[in-house]
Coordinates of C-alpha atoms and ligand atoms in Angstrom, one line a residue:
M19 CA -4.3 0.1 -11.9
I20 CA -4.8 2.6 -14.0
S21 CA -2.3 5.9 -14.5
I22 CA -3.5 9.5 -13.1
K23 CA -2.6 10.7 -16.2
Q24 CA -4.0 8.1 -18.5
L25 CA -7.3 8.7 -16.0
A26 CA -6.7 12.4 -16.5
E27 CA -6.5 12.4 -20.7
T28 CA -8.2 9.5 -21.4
R29 CA -11.2 11.5 -20.3
G30 CA -10.7 14.6 -21.9
D31 CA -13.9 16.0 -20.6
L32 CA -13.7 14.5 -16.8
T33 CA -15.6 17.1 -14.5
S34 CA -15.8 14.6 -12.0
I35 CA -13.5 11.9 -10.7
P36 CA -14.4 8.2 -9.3
T37 CA -15.3 8.6 -6.3
A38 CA -12.1 5.8 -4.9
Y39 CA -10.8 9.4 -5.1
N40 CA -12.6 11.0 -2.3
F41 CA -10.2 12.3 0.4
F42 CA -11.5 15.6 1.3
T43 CA -15.2 13.5 3.1
P44 CA -16.8 15.1 5.7
N45 CA -16.1 12.6 8.3
N46 CA -12.3 12.8 7.7
D47 CA -10.7 15.2 10.5
I48 CA -7.9 16.8 8.2
H49 CA -9.5 20.0 7.9
L50 CA -6.7 22.5 9.7
P51 CA -6.8 25.7 8.5
V52 CA -4.3 26.5 5.6
V53 CA -2.5 29.7 5.9
S54 CA 0.2 31.4 4.0
D55 CA 4.0 31.1 6.2
E56 CA 4.3 34.7 6.2
L57 CA 1.9 34.4 9.3
Y58 CA 4.6 33.6 11.2
E59 CA 7.5 35.5 12.9
D60 CA 9.7 32.5 12.3
S61 CA 8.7 31.4 8.7
I62 CA 10.1 28.8 7.1
P63 CA 13.5 28.9 7.4
T64 CA 15.9 29.5 4.9
I65 CA 19.6 28.1 5.0
D66 CA 22.4 30.1 3.1
F67 CA 24.5 26.6 2.3
S68 CA 27.2 28.6 0.5
L69 CA 28.2 29.9 4.9
L70 CA 27.8 26.9 6.1
T71 CA 30.3 25.2 3.9
S72 CA 32.8 28.6 3.2
G73 CA 31.5 31.3 5.5
T74 CA 33.5 32.2 8.8
P75 CA 33.8 30.3 11.2
E76 CA 31.2 32.9 13.0
Q77 CA 28.9 32.2 9.9
R78 CA 29.3 28.5 10.4
S79 CA 28.4 28.8 13.8
K80 CA 24.9 30.7 13.0
I81 CA 24.1 28.3 10.2
V82 CA 24.6 25.6 12.3
N83 CA 22.3 27.4 15.1
D84 CA 20.2 28.0 12.6
L85 CA 19.6 24.8 11.2
G86 CA 19.5 23.4 14.3
K87 CA 16.2 25.3 15.2
A88 CA 14.7 25.1 11.7
C89 CA 15.1 21.2 12.6
R90 CA 13.7 21.3 15.9
D91 CA 11.2 23.9 15.2
W92 CA 9.8 23.4 11.3
G93 CA 11.6 20.1 10.5
F94 CA 11.7 21.7 6.8
F95 CA 13.9 24.2 6.1
V96 CA 14.7 26.4 2.2
V97 CA 18.2 25.4 0.9
I98 CA 20.0 28.5 -1.2
N99 CA 23.3 28.9 -2.5
H100 CA 23.9 25.3 -2.5
G101 CA 26.0 25.1 -5.7
V102 CA 24.2 22.5 -7.7
P103 CA 23.8 23.7 -11.0
E104 CA 20.1 25.5 -11.9
S105 CA 20.5 23.3 -15.2
L106 CA 21.1 20.1 -13.8
M107 CA 17.9 20.6 -11.4
K108 CA 16.1 21.6 -14.8
V109 CA 17.1 19.5 -17.1
M110 CA 16.5 16.1 -14.1
I111 CA 12.8 17.9 -13.7
E112 CA 12.2 18.0 -17.4
T113 CA 13.6 14.2 -18.3
C114 CA 11.7 13.0 -15.2
G115 CA 8.8 14.4 -17.0
E116 CA 9.8 12.3 -19.8
F117 CA 9.6 9.5 -18.0
F118 CA 5.7 10.0 -17.7
K119 CA 5.3 10.3 -21.3
L120 CA 6.4 6.9 -22.1
S121 CA 3.0 4.9 -22.9
E122 CA 1.8 2.4 -20.3
E123 CA 3.4 -0.2 -21.8
E124 CA 6.9 1.0 -21.2
K125 CA 5.8 2.5 -18.0
Q126 CA 4.4 -1.1 -16.5
E127 CA 7.6 -2.6 -17.1
Y128 CA 8.9 -0.8 -14.4
A129 CA 5.9 -1.4 -12.4
G130 CA 6.5 -2.3 -8.5
K131 CA 5.2 -4.5 -5.7
D132 CA 7.8 -4.2 -3.4
I133 CA 8.7 -1.4 -0.9
L134 CA 12.3 -2.4 -1.6
D135 CA 12.5 -2.7 -5.2
P136 CA 15.1 -0.9 -6.8
I137 CA 12.7 0.7 -9.4
F138 CA 9.1 0.8 -8.7
Y139 CA 6.6 3.1 -10.9
G140 CA 3.2 2.7 -9.8
T141 CA 0.4 5.3 -8.9
S142 CA -1.2 6.4 -5.1
I143 CA 1.1 5.2 -2.7
N144 CA 3.3 2.4 -3.5
G145 CA 0.4 0.3 -5.2
A146 CA -1.0 -0.4 -1.8
A147 CA -5.2 -1.1 -1.7
T148 CA -5.7 2.0 0.3
Q149 CA -9.5 3.0 0.4
V150 CA -8.9 5.7 -0.8
L151 CA -6.7 6.9 -4.0
F152 CA -4.6 9.5 -4.4
W153 CA -4.2 11.7 -7.6
R154 CA -0.3 11.2 -8.5
D155 CA 1.7 8.7 -10.6
F156 CA 5.2 8.1 -9.0
I157 CA 8.7 6.5 -10.3
K158 CA 11.3 5.8 -7.7
F159 CA 14.5 4.6 -7.9
F160 CA 17.4 3.2 -6.0
V161 CA 20.9 5.3 -6.9
H162 CA 23.5 4.4 -3.9
P163 CA 25.0 1.9 -2.5
K164 CA 23.9 0.4 -6.8
F165 CA 22.8 2.7 -9.4
H166 CA 19.4 1.2 -10.7
C167 CA 17.8 3.6 -13.3
P168 CA 15.0 3.0 -15.8
T169 CA 16.8 2.8 -19.6
K170 CA 14.1 5.2 -20.8
P171 CA 14.1 7.9 -21.7
T172 CA 17.2 8.5 -22.9
G173 CA 19.7 10.6 -20.8
L174 CA 17.8 9.5 -17.1
G175 CA 20.6 7.4 -16.4
E176 CA 23.4 10.0 -16.8
I177 CA 21.0 12.8 -15.5
S178 CA 20.3 11.2 -12.2
M179 CA 24.0 10.2 -11.5
E180 CA 24.9 14.0 -12.1
Y181 CA 22.1 14.9 -9.8
C182 CA 22.1 12.7 -7.1
K183 CA 25.9 12.7 -6.9
R184 CA 25.1 16.5 -6.3
T185 CA 22.6 16.5 -3.9
G186 CA 24.5 13.6 -1.8
E187 CA 26.9 15.9 -1.3
V188 CA 24.5 18.6 -0.3
A189 CA 22.6 16.3 2.0
R190 CA 26.1 15.4 3.3
E191 CA 27.3 18.8 4.5
L192 CA 23.7 19.1 5.7
M193 CA 24.2 16.5 8.1
K194 CA 27.2 17.4 9.4
G195 CA 26.2 20.5 10.3
I196 CA 23.1 18.9 12.0
S197 CA 25.8 16.7 14.1
V198 CA 27.3 19.9 15.4
S199 CA 23.9 20.9 16.2
L200 CA 23.4 18.4 18.1
G201 CA 26.5 18.7 20.5
L202 CA 28.1 16.0 18.4
E203 CA 30.8 15.0 16.4
E204 CA 30.6 16.7 12.4
G205 CA 31.1 13.2 11.0
Y206 CA 28.7 11.5 14.3
I207 CA 25.7 11.4 11.1
E208 CA 27.9 10.2 8.8
K209 CA 29.6 7.3 11.1
A210 CA 26.9 5.8 12.3
M211 CA 24.4 5.3 9.9
N212 CA 26.8 4.2 7.4
L213 CA 26.5 6.3 4.4
D214 CA 28.8 4.8 2.5
S215 CA 26.8 2.6 1.6
G216 CA 23.8 4.3 2.5
L217 CA 20.6 3.9 0.5
Q218 CA 19.7 7.1 -1.7
F219 CA 16.8 7.1 -3.9
V220 CA 14.9 9.0 -6.2
A221 CA 10.9 9.8 -6.2
A222 CA 9.4 11.7 -9.0
N223 CA 6.3 12.3 -8.5
L224 CA 3.3 13.4 -11.2
Y225 CA 0.2 15.1 -10.0
P226 CA -1.8 15.7 -13.0
P227 CA -4.3 18.6 -13.0
C228 CA -7.3 17.4 -11.4
P229 CA -11.2 18.2 -12.0
K230 CA -11.8 18.2 -8.2
P231 CA -8.8 19.4 -6.2
D232 CA -11.1 20.0 -3.8
V233 CA -12.3 16.9 -3.6
A234 CA -9.0 14.6 -3.9
I235 CA -5.3 15.1 -3.1
G236 CA -2.1 14.2 -4.3
L237 CA -0.7 13.0 -1.6
P238 CA -2.2 12.3 2.2
P239 CA -0.4 13.7 5.5
H240 CA 2.7 11.9 5.9
S241 CA 6.3 12.0 7.2
D242 CA 9.2 10.7 5.0
Y243 CA 11.2 7.7 6.4
G244 CA 14.7 8.5 5.8
L245 CA 17.9 10.8 7.3
L246 CA 17.0 13.8 5.1
T247 CA 14.6 14.3 1.8
L248 CA 15.6 17.1 -0.6
L249 CA 12.9 18.0 -2.8
I250 CA 13.0 20.3 -6.1
H251 CA 9.5 21.1 -8.4
N252 CA 8.3 22.4 -11.9
G253 CA 7.0 25.8 -10.0
V254 CA 3.3 25.0 -9.6
C255 CA 2.0 24.9 -5.8
G256 CA 0.7 22.2 -3.9
L257 CA 3.3 21.2 -1.1
Q258 CA 1.9 22.2 2.2
V259 CA 3.6 21.6 5.9
Q260 CA 2.3 21.3 9.4
H261 CA 3.1 23.6 11.7
K262 CA 1.5 25.1 15.3
G263 CA -2.2 23.6 13.7
N264 CA -1.8 24.9 10.5
W265 CA -0.9 23.5 6.5
V266 CA 1.0 26.3 5.7
N267 CA 2.3 26.8 1.8
L268 CA 5.9 26.2 0.8
N269 CA 6.2 27.3 -2.1
P270 CA 9.7 28.2 -2.6
N271 CA 11.9 29.7 -5.9
P272 CA 12.6 26.0 -7.8
N273 CA 16.3 27.3 -8.0
A274 CA 16.1 26.3 -3.9
F275 CA 16.2 22.9 -1.8
V276 CA 13.3 22.2 -0.1
V277 CA 14.8 19.8 2.4
N278 CA 13.1 17.9 5.5
I279 CA 14.0 15.9 8.3
G280 CA 12.8 12.2 8.1
N281 CA 11.8 9.6 10.2
H282 CA 15.4 8.3 10.9
M283 CA 16.7 11.4 11.7
E284 CA 13.8 11.8 14.5
I285 CA 14.7 8.6 15.6
L286 CA 18.2 9.6 15.9
S287 CA 18.2 12.9 17.1
K288 CA 15.7 11.2 20.4
G289 CA 12.8 12.9 19.0
K290 CA 14.5 16.8 19.6
Y291 CA 14.4 17.1 15.6
K292 CA 10.7 16.5 14.0
S293 CA 9.9 14.8 11.2
V294 CA 6.9 16.6 10.1
F295 CA 3.6 15.7 8.3
H296 CA 3.3 16.7 4.9
R297 CA 1.1 16.5 2.1
A298 CA 0.4 18.0 -1.4
L299 CA -2.2 19.0 -3.2
V300 CA -3.7 19.1 -6.9
N301 CA -4.9 21.8 -8.8
E302 CA -7.5 22.0 -11.7
T303 CA -5.2 23.5 -14.6
D304 CA -1.7 22.8 -13.8
A305 CA 0.7 19.6 -13.7
R306 CA 2.6 19.4 -10.8
M307 CA 5.8 17.4 -10.5
S308 CA 8.6 17.1 -7.7
I309 CA 11.7 15.4 -7.5
L310 CA 12.9 14.1 -4.4
V311 CA 16.1 12.5 -3.5
V312 CA 15.8 10.8 -0.1
H313 CA 18.8 10.1 1.8
G314 CA 19.0 6.9 4.5
P315 CA 20.8 5.1 6.6
A316 CA 22.7 2.1 4.7
L317 CA 19.5 -1.2 5.0
E318 CA 21.6 -3.0 7.4
T319 CA 21.9 0.0 10.0
V320 CA 20.2 -0.2 13.3
V321 CA 18.9 3.1 13.9
S322 CA 18.0 4.0 17.1
P323 CA 18.5 7.1 19.5
A324 CA 22.2 8.6 19.9
P325 CA 23.5 7.7 23.4
E326 CA 25.5 10.3 23.3
L327 CA 23.0 12.8 23.2
V328 CA 21.5 14.0 26.8
D329 CA 18.3 13.9 27.9
N330 CA 17.0 16.9 29.8
E331 CA 13.4 16.0 29.7
T332 CA 11.5 14.0 32.5
N333 CA 10.3 11.8 29.4
P334 CA 11.9 10.9 26.6
P335 CA 10.9 9.8 23.6
A336 CA 11.0 6.1 23.4
F337 CA 12.1 4.5 20.2
A338 CA 13.4 1.0 20.0
G339 CA 16.1 0.4 17.7
M340 CA 15.6 -1.3 14.2
K341 CA 17.4 -1.9 11.3
Y342 CA 16.4 0.5 8.2
R343 CA 15.2 -2.5 5.6
E344 CA 13.3 -4.3 8.9
Y345 CA 11.3 -0.8 9.4
L346 CA 10.8 -0.6 5.0
E347 CA 9.7 -3.9 5.2
M348 CA 7.2 -3.3 8.2
L349 CA 6.3 0.1 6.5
Q350 CA 5.3 -2.1 3.4
S351 CA 2.9 -4.4 5.8
K352 CA 1.5 -1.3 7.6
I353 CA 1.5 1.3 4.7
H354 CA -2.2 2.7 5.9
A355 CA -0.6 3.1 9.2
R356 CA 1.1 6.9 8.9
L357 CA -1.1 7.8 6.8
S358 CA -2.9 10.1 8.8
P359 CA -1.3 12.1 11.8
K360 CA -3.8 11.0 13.9
Ligands
LIG3 C1 6.6 12.6 -1.1 C2 6.5 14.3 -1.3 C3 5.9 16.0 -1.4 C4 5.4 17.0 -2.8 O1 6.5 12.1 -2.2 O2 7.2 12.5 -0.2 O3 6.3 14.5 0.4 O4 5.6 18.1 -2.9 N1 6.0 14.6 -1.9 O5 5.6 16.1 -4.1
LIG4 NI1 6.9 13.0 1.6

């Protein structure tokens, strides 16, 4: 399949796009109002990571409380003062950008077929033959428990390894806070999800400029699998999060992490914490890049609601236990099922 970069570039005078990219059609009922998060008294929560790790007990307990509220009410939050060097974040974005500049032949070497392929270059969504195509190229690679990475461009391996080590540390600390916020022991998630052999992967997305941003979409509404995703971006707007029946623009400072709850955290928390739908829009002038590091359970770990969580609800959400690997295989076969909130 032709990459979006190639499509956007080889037709320099592109004023229309192939109809397969028509996402916003009149009978597509995803037209929720778009608002800015300032509309809400409780705008997208910001978590000061330094207080979580080295604050006073009072500060820590306040942050844990805020963290719990963020996971319940938004499923998304912004993490500041996380200690990961800005220079490392920048060079990670630049180097992933270099990957997309390789020739199509070089990139095709990494063309993936299966969601469990440790390196997967593709366009649209996991190469799925969906009816509508998406204005996005991506490279995914598994970095933990075993490190995989494209051999080109130079430096990508080293930089990704360091970047993922650092984001992994932040994710673990956040998961400790999240455990406590659920009333569980600090190390609960870490242990129950076998994070020592947890699946951690990078997904770098490139959204080239699009002549019809009102018709095409970068990524349709979806939720993420795994436990916790840490996202950074190149400063170009596009990410929107569903909140109280609206699409809320999420354009934080590029030095911060955008963190969201994945489907497996929702399952583990018995639905207390929400894996919220989000989408990526494209624009006419600027290429957008986002780099995600997705932190999940070990592939062979069965994820089911934590039995330790007490239910006050009369009708608790039911989730069947399933191995993370089986979930991903199921997703592979029903890749369309989670594309729309309905
Ligand atoms: C994703 C995703 C959002 C973005 O890749 O799962 O939600 O801003 N990306 O690129
Ligand atoms: Ni996502």
